[in-house]
Amino acid sequence: ANAATILGQAGLSATQIGEALKAVVVFAQGAGTTLDESVNLITSAMGAFNLRASESMEIANTFTSALNNSKLTVQQLSTGFQYSATSAAQLGMSYSELVTTMQLMADAGIKSGSMMGTGIRQILNQLATPNQRLQQILASLGLTLQDIDVRSHGLAQVMETLKNKGFDATDAFTAFGTRGASAFIALASQVDNFYTKLNENLGTDAALKAAETQMQSLANTARNTGAQLAAAASQGFQPLLRITTNLIGVVGDFFGLMQKLGPAVEIAATA
């Protein structure tokens, strides 16, 4: 109910809520996260990148693929999106490009979602409106502002251009600040894998498959638990069964003995 409420607050109609809610549930199951985390992440992507409810399952599949094929976690993705999605969307990046960027940063060893998000945001903001220091570095490398236009080339291509022209860690700290430089260094070490990872994340049914696997696992667990409970119950009743059997045996022996002693008992009683 809370997930549906959040979708309604995002401006979705009843029909759209139905479409998006399916994706929310599937992503939560497949990624092993809560419905609240799932709905917040999917609605964040829909809002920042102006996506339709009919695209929500595609979002879920892309997110799940990135999580399955890297060290990226749901918490990192959620926090990173919170800090960088708006800036990325304003510069023409897609949500799949943004999640792939975070995926590469996680694989490079960055563990903080906030560091991912703020680092990406600082890089994007400086590339969009370069300060004097960055402009001087670009000039020394023979680059123009057009060469670093993210809207025209995409962030990955701009990163490759800077890297290939000799833009190093010192330049990154000078141009982007501490968090931006950390993000740049991490991305630069992985940028050659960007398009391979991006293509892996597009057009998949990763969330649906992951959710199906989770449901099958739960079904197997339920069956195993049922068998274990039955066995435990059976074992639990064994002592009672043994006592009852012994008691019946004792009673039977008693009545058998009484039948054998019957005449003697009668004589003793009349004596």
Tab-separated table of C-alpha atoms in Angstrom:
chain	number	residue	atom	x	y	z
A	1	ALA	CA	0.000	0.000	0.000
A	2	ASN	CA	2.853	2.382	0.819
A	3	ALA	CA	4.498	1.714	-2.553
A	4	ALA	CA	1.238	2.463	-4.364
A	5	THR	CA	0.878	5.661	-2.335
A	6	ILE	CA	4.367	6.829	-3.324
A	7	LEU	CA	3.609	6.096	-6.984
A	8	GLY	CA	0.398	8.100	-6.671
A	9	GLN	CA	2.307	10.988	-5.103
A	10	ALA	CA	4.622	10.871	-8.121
A	11	GLY	CA	1.627	11.829	-10.263
A	12	LEU	CA	0.791	8.435	-11.770
A	13	SER	CA	-2.746	7.451	-12.695
A	14	ALA	CA	-4.372	4.254	-11.413
A	15	THR	CA	-3.408	2.422	-14.618
A	16	GLN	CA	0.157	3.724	-14.464
A	17	ILE	CA	0.424	2.734	-10.798
A	18	GLY	CA	-0.487	-0.809	-11.809
A	19	GLU	CA	2.259	-0.844	-14.446
A	20	ALA	CA	4.914	0.628	-12.190
A	21	LEU	CA	3.945	-1.407	-9.140
A	22	LYS	CA	4.717	-4.639	-10.979
A	23	ALA	CA	8.229	-3.366	-11.725
A	24	VAL	CA	8.658	-2.224	-8.121
A	25	VAL	CA	7.720	-5.659	-6.771
A	26	VAL	CA	9.864	-7.509	-9.310
A	27	PHE	CA	12.904	-5.328	-8.596
A	28	ALA	CA	12.468	-5.705	-4.834
A	29	GLN	CA	12.300	-9.489	-5.190
A	30	GLY	CA	15.135	-9.746	-7.687
A	31	ALA	CA	17.492	-7.355	-5.917
A	32	GLY	CA	16.635	-8.571	-2.430
A	33	THR	CA	15.602	-5.138	-1.207
A	34	THR	CA	12.504	-3.618	0.389
A	35	LEU	CA	9.491	-2.320	-1.481
A	36	ASP	CA	10.150	1.162	-0.082
A	37	GLU	CA	13.737	1.145	-1.387
A	38	SER	CA	12.569	-0.225	-4.707
A	39	VAL	CA	9.777	2.297	-5.260
A	40	ASN	CA	11.975	5.232	-4.219
A	41	LEU	CA	14.731	4.230	-6.632
A	42	ILE	CA	12.446	3.566	-9.585
A	43	THR	CA	10.438	6.764	-9.066
A	44	SER	CA	13.686	8.738	-8.740
A	45	ALA	CA	14.779	7.490	-12.141
A	46	MET	CA	11.353	8.153	-13.653
A	47	GLY	CA	11.242	11.676	-12.247
A	48	ALA	CA	14.800	12.764	-13.033
A	49	PHE	CA	14.873	11.339	-16.559
A	50	ASN	CA	11.225	12.022	-17.425
A	51	LEU	CA	10.356	8.370	-18.014
A	52	ARG	CA	6.904	6.815	-18.378
A	53	ALA	CA	5.359	4.168	-16.138
A	54	SER	CA	5.460	1.783	-19.108
A	55	GLU	CA	9.282	2.037	-18.942
A	56	SER	CA	9.484	1.067	-15.268
A	57	MET	CA	10.149	-2.626	-15.939
A	58	GLU	CA	13.008	-1.642	-18.255
A	59	ILE	CA	14.419	0.465	-15.415
A	60	ALA	CA	14.122	-2.485	-13.030
A	61	ASN	CA	15.874	-4.789	-15.499
A	62	THR	CA	18.716	-2.315	-16.118
A	63	PHE	CA	19.265	-1.728	-12.407
A	64	THR	CA	19.260	-5.460	-11.662
A	65	SER	CA	21.724	-6.187	-14.459
A	66	ALA	CA	24.127	-3.562	-13.105
A	67	LEU	CA	23.829	-4.941	-9.580
A	68	ASN	CA	24.321	-8.532	-10.716
A	69	ASN	CA	27.384	-7.775	-12.840
A	70	SER	CA	29.407	-5.576	-10.488
A	71	LYS	CA	30.179	-4.757	-6.868
A	72	LEU	CA	27.455	-2.088	-6.883
A	73	THR	CA	24.813	-2.417	-4.145
A	74	VAL	CA	21.231	-1.195	-3.987
A	75	GLN	CA	22.173	1.253	-1.222
A	76	GLN	CA	25.032	2.720	-3.272
A	77	LEU	CA	22.819	3.008	-6.327
A	78	SER	CA	20.003	4.671	-4.400
A	79	THR	CA	22.261	7.192	-2.669
A	80	GLY	CA	24.305	7.863	-5.801
A	81	PHE	CA	21.149	8.565	-7.792
A	82	GLN	CA	19.959	10.947	-5.127
A	83	TYR	CA	23.043	13.144	-5.561
A	84	SER	CA	23.677	12.915	-9.307
A	85	ALA	CA	20.536	12.048	-11.286
A	86	THR	CA	19.369	15.632	-11.804
A	87	SER	CA	22.763	16.850	-13.047
A	88	ALA	CA	23.130	13.819	-15.314
A	89	ALA	CA	19.685	14.272	-16.843
A	90	GLN	CA	20.274	17.984	-17.437
A	91	LEU	CA	23.382	17.142	-19.487
A	92	GLY	CA	21.553	14.590	-21.612
A	93	MET	CA	22.768	11.415	-19.930
A	94	SER	CA	20.384	8.478	-19.744
A	95	TYR	CA	19.657	6.647	-16.517
A	96	SER	CA	21.359	3.571	-17.981
A	97	GLU	CA	24.535	5.597	-18.607
A	98	LEU	CA	24.425	6.906	-15.046
A	99	VAL	CA	23.951	3.482	-13.443
A	100	THR	CA	26.747	2.077	-15.636
A	101	THR	CA	29.013	4.899	-14.461
A	102	MET	CA	28.271	3.990	-10.835
A	103	GLN	CA	28.835	0.341	-11.676
A	104	LEU	CA	32.352	1.115	-12.907
A	105	MET	CA	33.091	3.224	-9.843
A	106	ALA	CA	32.020	0.393	-7.545
A	107	ASP	CA	34.259	-2.024	-9.431
A	108	ALA	CA	37.114	0.462	-9.067
A	109	GLY	CA	36.757	0.292	-5.288
A	110	ILE	CA	34.560	3.246	-4.313
A	111	LYS	CA	32.250	1.948	-1.576
A	112	SER	CA	30.292	5.069	-0.637
A	113	GLY	CA	27.151	5.866	-2.598
A	114	SER	CA	27.351	9.504	-1.577
A	115	MET	CA	30.935	9.710	-2.832
A	116	MET	CA	29.820	8.231	-6.154
A	117	GLY	CA	26.933	10.644	-6.513
A	118	THR	CA	28.678	13.822	-5.409
A	119	GLY	CA	31.799	12.910	-7.388
A	120	ILE	CA	29.834	12.430	-10.599
A	121	ARG	CA	27.927	15.646	-9.940
A	122	GLN	CA	31.122	17.667	-9.425
A	123	ILE	CA	32.626	16.317	-12.643
A	124	LEU	CA	29.475	17.050	-14.636
A	125	ASN	CA	29.068	20.530	-13.207
A	126	GLN	CA	32.684	21.459	-13.991
A	127	LEU	CA	32.497	20.029	-17.495
A	128	ALA	CA	29.304	21.997	-18.111
A	129	THR	CA	30.731	25.288	-16.785
A	130	PRO	CA	34.545	24.934	-16.646
A	131	ASN	CA	36.351	27.141	-14.169
A	132	GLN	CA	39.504	29.032	-15.081
A	133	ARG	CA	41.797	26.271	-13.841
A	134	LEU	CA	40.102	23.606	-15.970
A	135	GLN	CA	40.166	25.864	-19.016
A	136	GLN	CA	43.901	26.376	-18.565
A	137	ILE	CA	44.502	22.635	-18.273
A	138	LEU	CA	42.412	21.988	-21.391
A	139	ALA	CA	44.380	24.583	-23.343
A	140	SER	CA	47.679	23.016	-22.278
A	141	LEU	CA	46.443	19.661	-23.542
A	142	GLY	CA	45.209	21.051	-26.839
A	143	LEU	CA	41.550	20.533	-26.005
A	144	THR	CA	38.578	22.829	-26.511
A	145	LEU	CA	35.338	23.213	-24.596
A	146	GLN	CA	33.599	21.354	-27.408
A	147	ASP	CA	35.808	18.348	-26.749
A	148	ILE	CA	34.430	18.025	-23.219
A	149	ASP	CA	30.774	18.692	-24.043
A	150	VAL	CA	28.951	15.868	-22.281
A	151	ARG	CA	25.687	16.627	-24.049
A	152	SER	CA	27.352	16.115	-27.433
A	153	HIS	CA	29.730	13.248	-26.653
A	154	GLY	CA	28.517	11.563	-23.479
A	155	LEU	CA	30.455	11.340	-20.224
A	156	ALA	CA	32.328	8.158	-21.134
A	157	GLN	CA	33.646	9.621	-24.388
A	158	VAL	CA	34.707	12.821	-22.639
A	159	MET	CA	36.509	10.758	-19.995
A	160	GLU	CA	38.333	8.816	-22.686
A	161	THR	CA	39.325	12.027	-24.470
A	162	LEU	CA	40.738	13.545	-21.290
A	163	LYS	CA	42.548	10.338	-20.362
A	164	ASN	CA	44.071	9.909	-23.820
A	165	LYS	CA	45.280	13.515	-23.840
A	166	GLY	CA	47.158	13.057	-20.582
A	167	PHE	CA	44.678	14.541	-18.102
A	168	ASP	CA	46.035	12.984	-14.894
A	169	ALA	CA	45.254	12.791	-11.180
A	170	THR	CA	46.912	16.130	-10.438
A	171	ASP	CA	44.804	17.803	-13.110
A	172	ALA	CA	41.696	16.118	-11.709
A	173	PHE	CA	42.273	17.433	-8.189
A	174	THR	CA	42.936	20.903	-9.584
A	175	ALA	CA	39.833	20.922	-11.788
A	176	PHE	CA	37.241	18.840	-9.916
A	177	GLY	CA	38.099	19.023	-6.208
A	178	THR	CA	38.647	16.056	-3.899
A	179	ARG	CA	35.461	14.062	-4.503
A	180	GLY	CA	35.345	14.872	-8.185
A	181	ALA	CA	38.982	13.826	-8.561
A	182	SER	CA	38.370	10.543	-6.735
A	183	ALA	CA	35.455	9.836	-9.047
A	184	PHE	CA	37.518	10.758	-12.121
A	185	ILE	CA	40.430	8.503	-11.120
A	186	ALA	CA	38.070	5.580	-10.479
A	187	LEU	CA	36.237	6.073	-13.760
A	188	ALA	CA	39.416	6.568	-15.758
A	189	SER	CA	40.654	3.159	-14.596
A	190	GLN	CA	37.473	1.483	-15.846
A	191	VAL	CA	36.274	3.656	-18.725
A	192	ASP	CA	37.454	1.190	-21.387
A	193	ASN	CA	34.739	-1.177	-20.117
A	194	PHE	CA	31.956	1.400	-20.209
A	195	TYR	CA	30.243	0.477	-23.470
A	196	THR	CA	30.565	-3.261	-22.826
A	197	LYS	CA	28.872	-2.831	-19.445
A	198	LEU	CA	26.286	-0.456	-20.873
A	199	ASN	CA	25.288	-2.924	-23.578
A	200	GLU	CA	25.003	-5.681	-20.964
A	201	ASN	CA	22.560	-3.524	-19.012
A	202	LEU	CA	20.305	-2.689	-21.953
A	203	GLY	CA	17.476	-4.842	-23.266
A	204	THR	CA	17.713	-7.471	-20.550
A	205	ASP	CA	15.112	-9.205	-18.419
A	206	ALA	CA	17.488	-9.450	-15.472
A	207	ALA	CA	14.946	-8.327	-12.865
A	208	LEU	CA	12.305	-10.779	-14.067
A	209	LYS	CA	14.792	-13.662	-14.072
A	210	ALA	CA	16.178	-12.723	-10.661
A	211	ALA	CA	12.680	-12.451	-9.188
A	212	GLU	CA	11.737	-15.817	-10.679
A	213	THR	CA	14.877	-17.368	-9.173
A	214	GLN	CA	14.079	-15.842	-5.776
A	215	MET	CA	10.495	-17.115	-5.892
A	216	GLN	CA	11.677	-20.601	-6.858
A	217	SER	CA	14.189	-20.500	-4.020
A	218	LEU	CA	11.451	-19.480	-1.589
A	219	ALA	CA	9.224	-22.284	-2.867
A	220	ASN	CA	12.027	-24.806	-2.378
A	221	THR	CA	12.734	-23.419	1.080
A	222	ALA	CA	9.055	-23.711	1.976
A	223	ARG	CA	8.961	-27.321	0.787
A	224	ASN	CA	12.140	-28.148	2.681
A	225	THR	CA	10.864	-26.396	5.796
A	226	GLY	CA	7.596	-28.346	5.593
A	227	ALA	CA	9.470	-31.638	5.332
A	228	GLN	CA	11.739	-30.647	8.217
A	229	LEU	CA	8.758	-29.672	10.375
A	230	ALA	CA	7.052	-32.977	9.585
A	231	ALA	CA	10.208	-34.869	10.472
A	232	ALA	CA	10.640	-32.833	13.637
A	233	ALA	CA	7.029	-33.477	14.579
A	234	SER	CA	7.487	-37.168	13.922
A	235	GLN	CA	10.651	-37.234	16.033
A	236	GLY	CA	8.931	-35.213	18.709
A	237	PHE	CA	6.135	-37.760	19.044
A	238	GLN	CA	8.502	-40.731	19.229
A	239	PRO	CA	8.947	-40.600	23.037
A	240	LEU	CA	5.183	-40.380	23.517
A	241	LEU	CA	4.681	-43.235	21.066
A	242	ARG	CA	7.215	-45.395	22.925
A	243	ILE	CA	5.578	-44.636	26.289
A	244	THR	CA	2.137	-45.456	24.909
A	245	THR	CA	3.383	-48.676	23.350
A	246	ASN	CA	5.086	-49.706	26.579
A	247	LEU	CA	1.969	-48.851	28.573
A	248	ILE	CA	-0.210	-50.942	26.280
A	249	GLY	CA	2.275	-53.785	26.615
A	250	VAL	CA	2.235	-53.555	30.406
A	251	VAL	CA	-1.567	-53.495	30.501
A	252	GLY	CA	-1.709	-56.461	28.147
A	253	ASP	CA	0.739	-58.405	30.271
A	254	PHE	CA	-1.283	-57.567	33.380
A	255	PHE	CA	-4.528	-58.889	31.945
A	256	GLY	CA	-2.740	-61.981	30.610
A	257	LEU	CA	-1.352	-62.669	34.044
A	258	MET	CA	-4.764	-62.186	35.640
A	259	GLN	CA	-6.292	-64.736	33.249
A	260	LYS	CA	-3.641	-67.325	34.206
A	261	LEU	CA	-4.096	-66.672	37.901
A	262	GLY	CA	-7.877	-66.539	37.730
A	263	PRO	CA	-8.635	-69.869	39.545
A	264	ALA	CA	-6.051	-69.233	42.220
A	265	VAL	CA	-7.474	-65.771	42.811
A	266	GLU	CA	-10.990	-67.218	43.218
A	267	ILE	CA	-9.743	-69.835	45.771
A	268	ALA	CA	-7.903	-67.173	47.708
A	269	ALA	CA	-10.974	-65.008	47.757
A	270	THR	CA	-13.250	-67.762	49.187
A	271	ALA	CA	-10.761	-68.953	51.755
